[in-house]
Short mmCIF file of C-alpha atoms (C1' of nucleotides) in Angstrom, two decimals:
data_model
loop_
_atom_site.label_atom_id
_atom_site.label_comp_id
_atom_site.label_asym_id
_atom_site.label_seq_id
_atom_site.Cartn_x
_atom_site.Cartn_y
_atom_site.Cartn_z
CA MET H 1 6.49 -3.82 16.79
CA VAL H 2 3.18 -2.37 17.81
CA PRO H 3 3.12 -1.60 21.51
CA ARG H 4 0.33 -3.38 23.35
CA ARG H 5 -1.46 -1.65 26.16
CA THR H 6 -1.31 -3.62 29.38
CA ASP H 7 -4.32 -1.92 30.91
CA PRO H 8 -7.99 -2.15 30.10
CA PRO H 9 -8.89 0.70 27.78
CA ALA H 10 -9.99 3.68 29.82
CA SER H 11 -13.21 5.12 28.54
CA THR H 12 -13.56 8.53 27.04
CA TRP H 13 -17.15 8.64 28.18
CA PRO H 14 -17.97 11.18 30.89
CA ALA H 15 -17.34 9.58 34.26
CA GLU H 16 -20.70 10.59 35.68
CA PRO H 17 -23.80 9.18 34.00
CA VAL H 18 -25.60 12.19 32.59
CA SER H 19 -29.07 10.70 32.56
CA ASP H 20 -31.02 7.48 32.84
CA ALA H 21 -33.15 8.21 29.82
CA PRO H 22 -33.23 5.27 27.39
CA ALA H 23 -31.63 7.34 24.64
CA HIS H 24 -28.67 8.11 26.88
CA GLU H 25 -28.39 4.54 28.08
CA ALA H 26 -28.38 3.26 24.50
CA TRP H 27 -25.86 5.84 23.37
CA ARG H 28 -23.64 5.25 26.36
CA SER H 29 -23.64 1.49 25.79
CA LEU H 30 -22.94 1.88 22.12
CA PHE H 31 -20.19 4.34 22.87
CA LEU H 32 -18.52 1.89 25.24
CA VAL H 33 -18.85 -1.01 22.83
CA ILE H 34 -17.31 1.03 20.05
CA GLN H 35 -14.50 2.05 22.37
CA ARG H 36 -13.80 -1.57 23.03
CA LEU H 37 -14.14 -2.78 19.47
CA LYS H 38 -12.64 -0.05 17.39
CA GLU H 39 -9.16 -1.26 18.16
CA PHE H 40 -9.84 -4.09 15.74
CA TRP H 41 -9.49 -1.94 12.67
CA PRO H 42 -6.04 -0.59 13.39
CA SER H 43 -4.91 -4.03 14.53
CA ILE H 44 -6.07 -5.63 11.30
CA ALA H 45 -4.53 -2.78 9.33
CA ALA H 46 -1.26 -3.40 11.15
CA GLU H 47 -1.45 -7.12 10.42
CA PHE H 48 -1.38 -6.36 6.73
CA ASP H 49 1.00 -3.43 7.12
CA MET H 50 -1.71 -1.21 5.66
CA PRO H 51 -2.22 2.28 7.09
CA MET H 52 -5.91 2.98 7.73
CA ALA H 53 -6.14 5.57 4.97
CA GLN H 54 -4.79 3.13 2.39
CA MET H 55 -7.18 0.47 3.63
CA ARG H 56 -10.09 2.85 3.18
CA VAL H 57 -8.96 3.74 -0.33
CA LEU H 58 -8.60 0.08 -1.23
CA PHE H 59 -12.11 -0.79 -0.05
CA GLU H 60 -13.95 2.28 -1.17
CA VAL H 61 -12.36 2.54 -4.59
CA ALA H 62 -12.45 -1.12 -5.56
CA PRO H 63 -16.22 -1.30 -6.22
CA ILE H 64 -16.27 1.82 -8.40
CA ALA H 65 -12.87 1.77 -10.08
CA PRO H 66 -11.61 3.16 -12.32
CA VAL H 67 -12.31 6.60 -10.85
CA PRO H 68 -10.74 10.05 -11.17
CA MET H 69 -8.60 11.11 -8.24
CA THR H 70 -10.97 13.94 -7.36
CA ARG H 71 -13.60 11.31 -6.68
CA ILE H 72 -11.27 9.66 -4.19
CA ALA H 73 -10.62 12.98 -2.47
CA ASP H 74 -14.37 13.36 -2.20
CA LEU H 75 -14.87 9.86 -0.82
CA MET H 76 -12.13 10.34 1.73
CA ALA H 77 -13.29 13.84 2.56
CA CYS H 78 -9.75 15.11 2.23
CA ASP H 79 -7.89 17.57 0.06
CA ALA H 80 -6.93 16.50 -3.44
CA SER H 81 -3.26 17.07 -2.70
CA ASN H 82 -3.29 14.16 -0.24
CA VAL H 83 -4.61 11.77 -2.82
CA THR H 84 -1.47 12.24 -4.88
CA GLY H 85 0.75 10.87 -2.13
CA LEU H 86 -1.74 8.24 -1.07
CA VAL H 87 -2.03 6.89 -4.60
CA ASP H 88 1.75 7.21 -5.04
CA ARG H 89 2.40 4.90 -2.12
CA MET H 90 -0.29 2.43 -3.09
CA GLU H 91 0.93 2.41 -6.67
CA GLN H 92 4.46 1.69 -5.46
CA ARG H 93 3.07 -1.27 -3.55
CA GLY H 94 1.39 -2.45 -6.71
CA LEU H 95 -2.14 -2.08 -5.33
CA LEU H 96 -3.34 0.69 -7.63
CA GLU H 97 -2.62 1.90 -11.11
CA ARG H 98 -2.88 5.31 -12.78
CA ARG H 99 -4.45 5.40 -16.22
CA THR H 100 -5.05 8.40 -18.41
CA ASP H 101 -8.58 9.25 -19.46
CA GLU H 102 -8.71 9.27 -23.24
CA HIS H 103 -11.37 11.93 -23.46
CA ASP H 104 -9.97 14.37 -20.92
CA ARG H 105 -6.25 14.18 -20.58
CA ARG H 106 -6.24 16.12 -17.31
CA ILE H 107 -7.86 13.16 -15.59
CA LYS H 108 -6.01 10.19 -14.09
CA LEU H 109 -8.24 7.19 -13.64
CA ILE H 110 -7.32 5.04 -10.66
CA ALA H 111 -7.73 1.32 -11.10
CA VAL H 112 -7.22 -1.45 -8.55
CA THR H 113 -4.71 -4.04 -9.67
CA ARG H 114 -5.15 -7.78 -9.40
CA ALA H 115 -2.80 -7.69 -6.38
CA GLY H 116 -4.92 -4.94 -4.84
CA LEU H 117 -8.08 -6.98 -5.21
CA ALA H 118 -6.38 -10.05 -3.79
CA LEU H 119 -5.24 -8.08 -0.76
CA ARG H 120 -8.70 -6.64 -0.28
CA ASP H 121 -10.18 -10.13 -0.31
CA LYS H 122 -7.70 -11.37 2.27
CA ILE H 123 -8.46 -8.43 4.54
CA SER H 124 -12.18 -8.92 4.00
CA ALA H 125 -11.98 -12.50 5.16
CA ARG H 126 -10.04 -11.42 8.20
CA MET H 127 -12.55 -8.73 9.08
CA ALA H 128 -15.57 -10.91 8.60
CA ALA H 129 -14.68 -13.05 11.61
CA PRO H 130 -16.71 -11.81 14.60
CA PRO H 131 -14.41 -10.54 17.34
CA PRO H 132 -14.43 -12.42 20.66
CA PRO H 133 -16.95 -10.22 22.51
CA ILE H 134 -19.51 -10.90 19.77
CA ALA H 135 -18.64 -14.52 19.21
CA ALA H 136 -18.99 -15.13 22.94
CA LEU H 137 -22.69 -14.21 22.97
CA SER H 138 -25.43 -16.79 22.73
CA ALA H 139 -27.20 -17.12 19.40
CA GLN H 140 -30.24 -15.51 20.97
CA GLU H 141 -28.23 -12.54 22.20
CA GLN H 142 -26.63 -12.23 18.79
CA ARG H 143 -30.01 -12.11 17.11
CA ALA H 144 -31.27 -9.51 19.59
CA LEU H 145 -28.17 -7.42 18.95
CA ALA H 146 -28.49 -7.65 15.19
CA LYS H 147 -32.13 -6.64 15.43
CA ALA H 148 -31.51 -3.69 17.75
CA LEU H 149 -28.69 -2.45 15.55
CA GLY H 150 -30.80 -2.96 12.47
CA ALA H 151 -33.16 -0.33 13.82
CA VAL H 152 -30.25 2.08 14.05
CA LEU H 153 -29.26 1.37 10.48
CA ASP H 154 -32.82 1.85 9.32
CA ALA H 155 -33.07 5.23 11.02
CA LYS H 156 -33.15 7.97 8.49
CA PRO H 157 -29.78 9.63 7.89
CA VAL H 158 -28.90 12.93 9.54
CA SER H 159 -29.77 14.75 6.32
CA MET C 1 -11.65 24.12 6.30
CA VAL C 2 -12.39 20.47 6.67
CA PRO C 3 -13.59 19.01 3.38
CA ARG C 4 -17.00 17.41 3.64
CA ARG C 5 -17.74 14.27 1.69
CA THR C 6 -20.68 14.69 -0.64
CA ASP C 7 -21.37 10.99 -0.92
CA PRO C 8 -22.71 8.46 1.54
CA PRO C 9 -19.80 6.69 3.21
CA ALA C 10 -18.98 3.52 1.36
CA SER C 11 -18.65 0.57 3.67
CA THR C 12 -15.45 -1.29 4.26
CA TRP C 13 -17.42 -4.43 4.97
CA PRO C 14 -17.06 -7.23 2.43
CA ALA C 15 -19.62 -6.72 -0.30
CA GLU C 16 -20.87 -10.27 -0.23
CA PRO C 17 -22.46 -11.49 3.00
CA VAL C 18 -20.19 -14.24 4.24
CA SER C 19 -22.75 -16.09 6.28
CA ASP C 20 -26.21 -15.88 7.80
CA ALA C 21 -25.10 -17.18 11.17
CA PRO C 22 -26.30 -14.95 14.02
CA ALA C 23 -22.75 -14.15 15.04
CA HIS C 24 -21.98 -12.84 11.58
CA GLU C 25 -25.22 -10.93 11.37
CA ALA C 26 -24.56 -9.29 14.72
CA TRP C 27 -20.99 -8.45 13.83
CA ARG C 28 -21.94 -7.15 10.43
CA SER C 29 -24.65 -4.90 11.90
CA LEU C 30 -22.33 -3.60 14.56
CA PHE C 31 -19.63 -3.02 11.98
CA LEU C 32 -22.00 -0.96 9.85
CA VAL C 33 -23.27 1.03 12.81
CA ILE C 34 -19.75 1.83 13.87
CA GLN C 35 -18.91 2.85 10.32
CA ARG C 36 -21.81 5.25 10.40
CA LEU C 37 -21.19 6.59 13.88
CA LYS C 38 -17.46 6.80 14.17
CA GLU C 39 -17.41 10.03 12.23
CA PHE C 40 -18.80 11.70 15.34
CA TRP C 41 -15.56 11.51 17.27
CA PRO C 42 -13.39 13.28 14.72
CA SER C 43 -16.12 15.83 14.12
CA ILE C 44 -16.37 16.64 17.81
CA ALA C 45 -12.58 16.68 18.05
CA ALA C 46 -12.51 19.15 15.18
CA GLU C 47 -15.14 21.31 16.86
CA PHE C 48 -12.78 21.83 19.77
CA ASP C 49 -9.67 21.89 17.59
CA MET C 50 -8.43 18.86 19.48
CA PRO C 51 -6.62 16.08 17.60
CA MET C 52 -7.95 12.65 18.57
CA ALA C 53 -4.73 11.67 20.30
CA GLN C 54 -4.84 14.74 22.52
CA MET C 55 -8.49 14.10 23.28
CA ARG C 56 -7.68 10.56 24.36
CA VAL C 57 -4.88 11.80 26.60
CA LEU C 58 -7.13 14.40 28.15
CA PHE C 59 -9.86 11.90 28.99
CA GLU C 60 -7.75 8.95 29.99
CA VAL C 61 -5.27 10.89 32.09
CA ALA C 62 -7.70 13.17 33.91
CA PRO C 63 -9.15 10.49 36.23
CA ILE C 64 -5.74 9.18 37.29
CA ALA C 65 -3.54 12.27 37.20
CA PRO C 66 -0.88 12.97 38.14
CA VAL C 67 0.79 10.08 36.32
CA PRO C 68 4.28 9.37 34.98
CA MET C 69 4.68 9.70 31.23
CA THR C 70 5.41 6.00 30.83
CA ARG C 71 1.94 5.31 32.13
CA ILE C 72 0.49 7.49 29.38
CA ALA C 73 2.54 5.66 26.77
CA ASP C 74 1.09 2.45 28.14
CA LEU C 75 -2.49 3.75 28.10
CA MET C 76 -2.12 5.00 24.56
CA ALA C 77 -0.27 1.87 23.48
CA CYS C 78 2.37 3.97 21.82
CA ASP C 79 6.08 4.50 22.17
CA ALA C 80 7.30 6.72 25.02
CA SER C 81 9.00 9.05 22.56
CA ASN C 82 5.62 10.13 21.23
CA VAL C 83 4.39 11.13 24.62
CA THR C 84 7.05 13.79 24.84
CA GLY C 85 5.68 15.64 21.83
CA LEU C 86 2.07 14.99 22.74
CA VAL C 87 2.55 16.39 26.22
CA ASP C 88 4.62 19.25 24.78
CA ARG C 89 1.75 20.38 22.61
CA MET C 90 -0.87 19.97 25.30
CA GLU C 91 1.30 21.80 27.79
CA GLN C 92 1.69 24.66 25.32
CA ARG C 93 -2.10 24.83 25.11
CA GLY C 94 -2.26 24.97 28.87
CA LEU C 95 -4.14 21.68 29.22
CA LEU C 96 -1.43 19.70 31.00
CA GLU C 97 1.45 20.41 33.32
CA ARG C 98 4.75 18.62 33.97
CA ARG C 99 5.73 18.18 37.60
CA THR C 100 8.79 16.49 38.98
CA ASP C 101 8.41 13.51 41.26
CA GLU C 102 10.13 14.29 44.54
CA HIS C 103 11.10 10.72 45.25
CA ASP C 104 12.42 9.78 41.82
CA ARG C 105 13.75 12.69 39.88
CA ARG C 106 13.75 10.78 36.59
CA ILE C 107 9.96 10.86 36.61
CA LYS C 108 7.78 13.67 35.26
CA LEU C 109 4.29 13.57 36.66
CA ILE C 110 1.64 14.81 34.26
CA ALA C 111 -1.22 16.77 35.78
CA VAL C 112 -4.34 18.14 34.12
CA THR C 113 -4.73 21.88 34.58
CA ARG C 114 -7.92 23.65 35.54
CA ALA C 115 -8.26 24.68 31.88
CA GLY C 116 -7.76 21.06 30.83
CA LEU C 117 -10.52 19.87 33.13
CA ALA C 118 -12.83 22.63 31.94
CA LEU C 119 -12.25 21.63 28.32
CA ARG C 120 -12.82 17.98 29.15
CA ASP C 121 -16.14 18.85 30.74
CA LYS C 122 -17.26 20.88 27.75
CA ILE C 123 -16.37 18.04 25.40
CA SER C 124 -18.08 15.54 27.71
CA ALA C 125 -21.31 17.46 27.57
CA ARG C 126 -21.07 17.61 23.80
CA MET C 127 -20.45 13.87 23.52
CA ALA C 128 -23.19 12.87 25.90
CA ALA C 129 -25.91 13.98 23.50
CA PRO C 130 -27.13 10.91 21.60
CA PRO C 131 -26.49 11.30 17.87
CA PRO C 132 -29.54 11.45 15.58
CA PRO C 133 -29.67 7.75 14.61
CA ILE C 134 -29.95 6.84 18.30
CA ALA C 135 -32.21 9.69 19.30
CA ALA C 136 -34.57 8.78 16.48
CA LEU C 137 -35.33 5.34 17.95
CA SER C 138 -38.37 4.69 20.10
CA ALA C 139 -37.80 4.35 23.83
CA GLN C 140 -38.48 0.65 23.50
CA GLU C 141 -35.90 0.25 20.74
CA GLN C 142 -33.43 2.23 22.80
CA ARG C 143 -33.92 -0.05 25.77
CA ALA C 144 -33.53 -3.14 23.60
CA LEU C 145 -30.34 -1.72 22.14
CA ALA C 146 -28.90 -0.86 25.54
CA LYS C 147 -29.69 -4.35 26.76
CA ALA C 148 -28.19 -6.12 23.75
CA LEU C 149 -25.05 -4.02 23.96
CA GLY C 150 -24.87 -4.60 27.69
CA ALA C 151 -24.38 -8.27 26.95
CA VAL C 152 -21.40 -7.40 24.76
CA LEU C 153 -19.90 -5.28 27.52
CA ASP C 154 -20.43 -8.06 30.02
CA ALA C 155 -18.67 -10.59 27.82
CA LYS C 156 -15.37 -11.51 29.29
CA PRO C 157 -12.40 -9.69 27.75
CA VAL C 158 -10.26 -11.31 25.08
CA SER C 159 -7.71 -12.27 27.73
"C1'" DT S 1 22.97 -1.88 34.92
"C1'" DA S 2 18.24 -0.59 34.34
"C1'" DT S 3 14.74 3.01 33.89
"C1'" DT S 4 12.71 7.72 32.57
"C1'" DG S 5 12.36 10.90 29.52
"C1'" DT S 6 14.45 13.39 25.52
"C1'" DT S 7 16.33 14.07 20.95
"C1'" DA S 8 17.24 12.73 16.12
"C1'" DT S 9 15.38 10.73 12.20
"C1'" DA S 10 11.95 8.93 9.20
"C1'" DC S 11 7.33 7.81 7.39
"C1'" DT S 12 2.22 8.50 7.00
"C1'" DC S 13 -1.71 11.49 6.99
"C1'" DT S 14 -3.57 15.87 6.87
"C1'" DA S 15 -3.99 21.05 5.35
"C1'" DT S 16 -3.05 25.40 2.38
"C1'" DA S 17 -1.08 27.61 -1.43
"C1'" DA S 18 1.16 27.96 -5.80
"C1'" DC S 19 1.98 25.67 -9.97
"C1'" DT S 20 1.20 22.71 -14.67
"C1'" DA S 21 -1.36 20.91 -18.21
"C1'" DT S 22 -5.37 20.65 -20.08
"C1'" DA S 23 -10.19 22.06 -21.19
"C1'" DT T 1 -11.22 31.21 -16.94
"C1'" DA T 2 -11.97 26.86 -14.69
"C1'" DT T 3 -10.62 22.09 -13.58
"C1'" DA T 4 -7.39 17.86 -12.54
"C1'" DG T 5 -3.54 16.78 -10.65
"C1'" DT T 6 1.11 17.95 -8.76
"C1'" DT T 7 4.56 20.06 -5.87
"C1'" DA T 8 6.13 22.73 -1.84
"C1'" DT T 9 5.58 23.44 2.79
"C1'" DA T 10 3.88 22.73 7.35
"C1'" DG T 11 2.14 20.31 11.46
"C1'" DA T 12 0.39 16.14 13.87
"C1'" DG T 13 0.79 11.21 14.92
"C1'" DT T 14 3.49 7.23 14.75
"C1'" DA T 15 8.05 4.21 14.91
"C1'" DT T 16 13.18 3.07 16.01
"C1'" DA T 17 17.56 4.22 17.82
"C1'" DA T 18 20.86 6.73 20.53
"C1'" DC T 19 21.37 9.55 24.47
"C1'" DA T 20 21.47 12.02 29.39
"C1'" DA T 21 20.08 11.96 33.97
"C1'" DT T 22 18.90 9.32 37.69
"C1'" DA T 23 18.20 5.12 40.31
#
DNA sequence: TATTGTTATACTCTATAACTATA
DNA sequence: TATAGTTATAGAGTATAACAATA
């Protein structure tokens, strides 16, 4: 059983507003929204009994499989030694499969099994449903939100 | 050393757009923005050598301290047994302090030390700075974003 | 009896370092 | 010598279950 908090999530944001500048207001609002919404990921992961790391592997590897394990370590920004255990567990669950590269026998190519793809699709469908705070908005508010966030996504990356 | 990913973060969002409805567009945009931004928390946590769980405890407990450990377990939505170790480690770092409740000697009241508050303030200041994708927006875009997100925050909780 | 916190145990995720097999 | 993956070891975050002290 996953314990459920009985209190509204306390915010990690500094108690005192630091500034009224638009940039701070926008960041503060986004911060608070993320605080409220980011519980959805772990809760969906728990629904499918999938640890977050495995869920990330499943989604990030599927579109580019089969890939060498070093590539996964790179994608996950973690040490290669972790990938061994991660892939071990996912292989035991029948989600992934190790294949040997014919040209370089040091390399193990990781493929997503049919069961892995099926699970990914089920999780996808579950994640695609807008959570209540979004669904509750009017269509106009939803469009305004999508547009405002679109500007964030269009902003050039940190470099 | 924390390994840095050399590739753009792949998205966990379903590859195929599921719908054009405003609710889905808004949710999808928010999802992608969160994906892009949520790396800031761990990176700030790493800067201060603070695991995320400890950071949450520090911020959520500080405003209401001193509190019984069960209250922390409730706030963190985790089992009480974890709080023992969490508080152990934070007490060793001098961030928290166990006190005994005079009226009920089963209860340990957790207080944040002066050092704990100082660390919280330093982290606060660091988090208050809008990340580049937000800072890069025009003031008008920032205001629109704050307003659109305000509607999400005003939406009634899931209940 | 019920509650608070601890301990014991186990599993997952992370890191570093040493190892192997290949190249 | 260098690279891909593994194993060994360690520490943090979780869970469940059994326990001691207190109410």
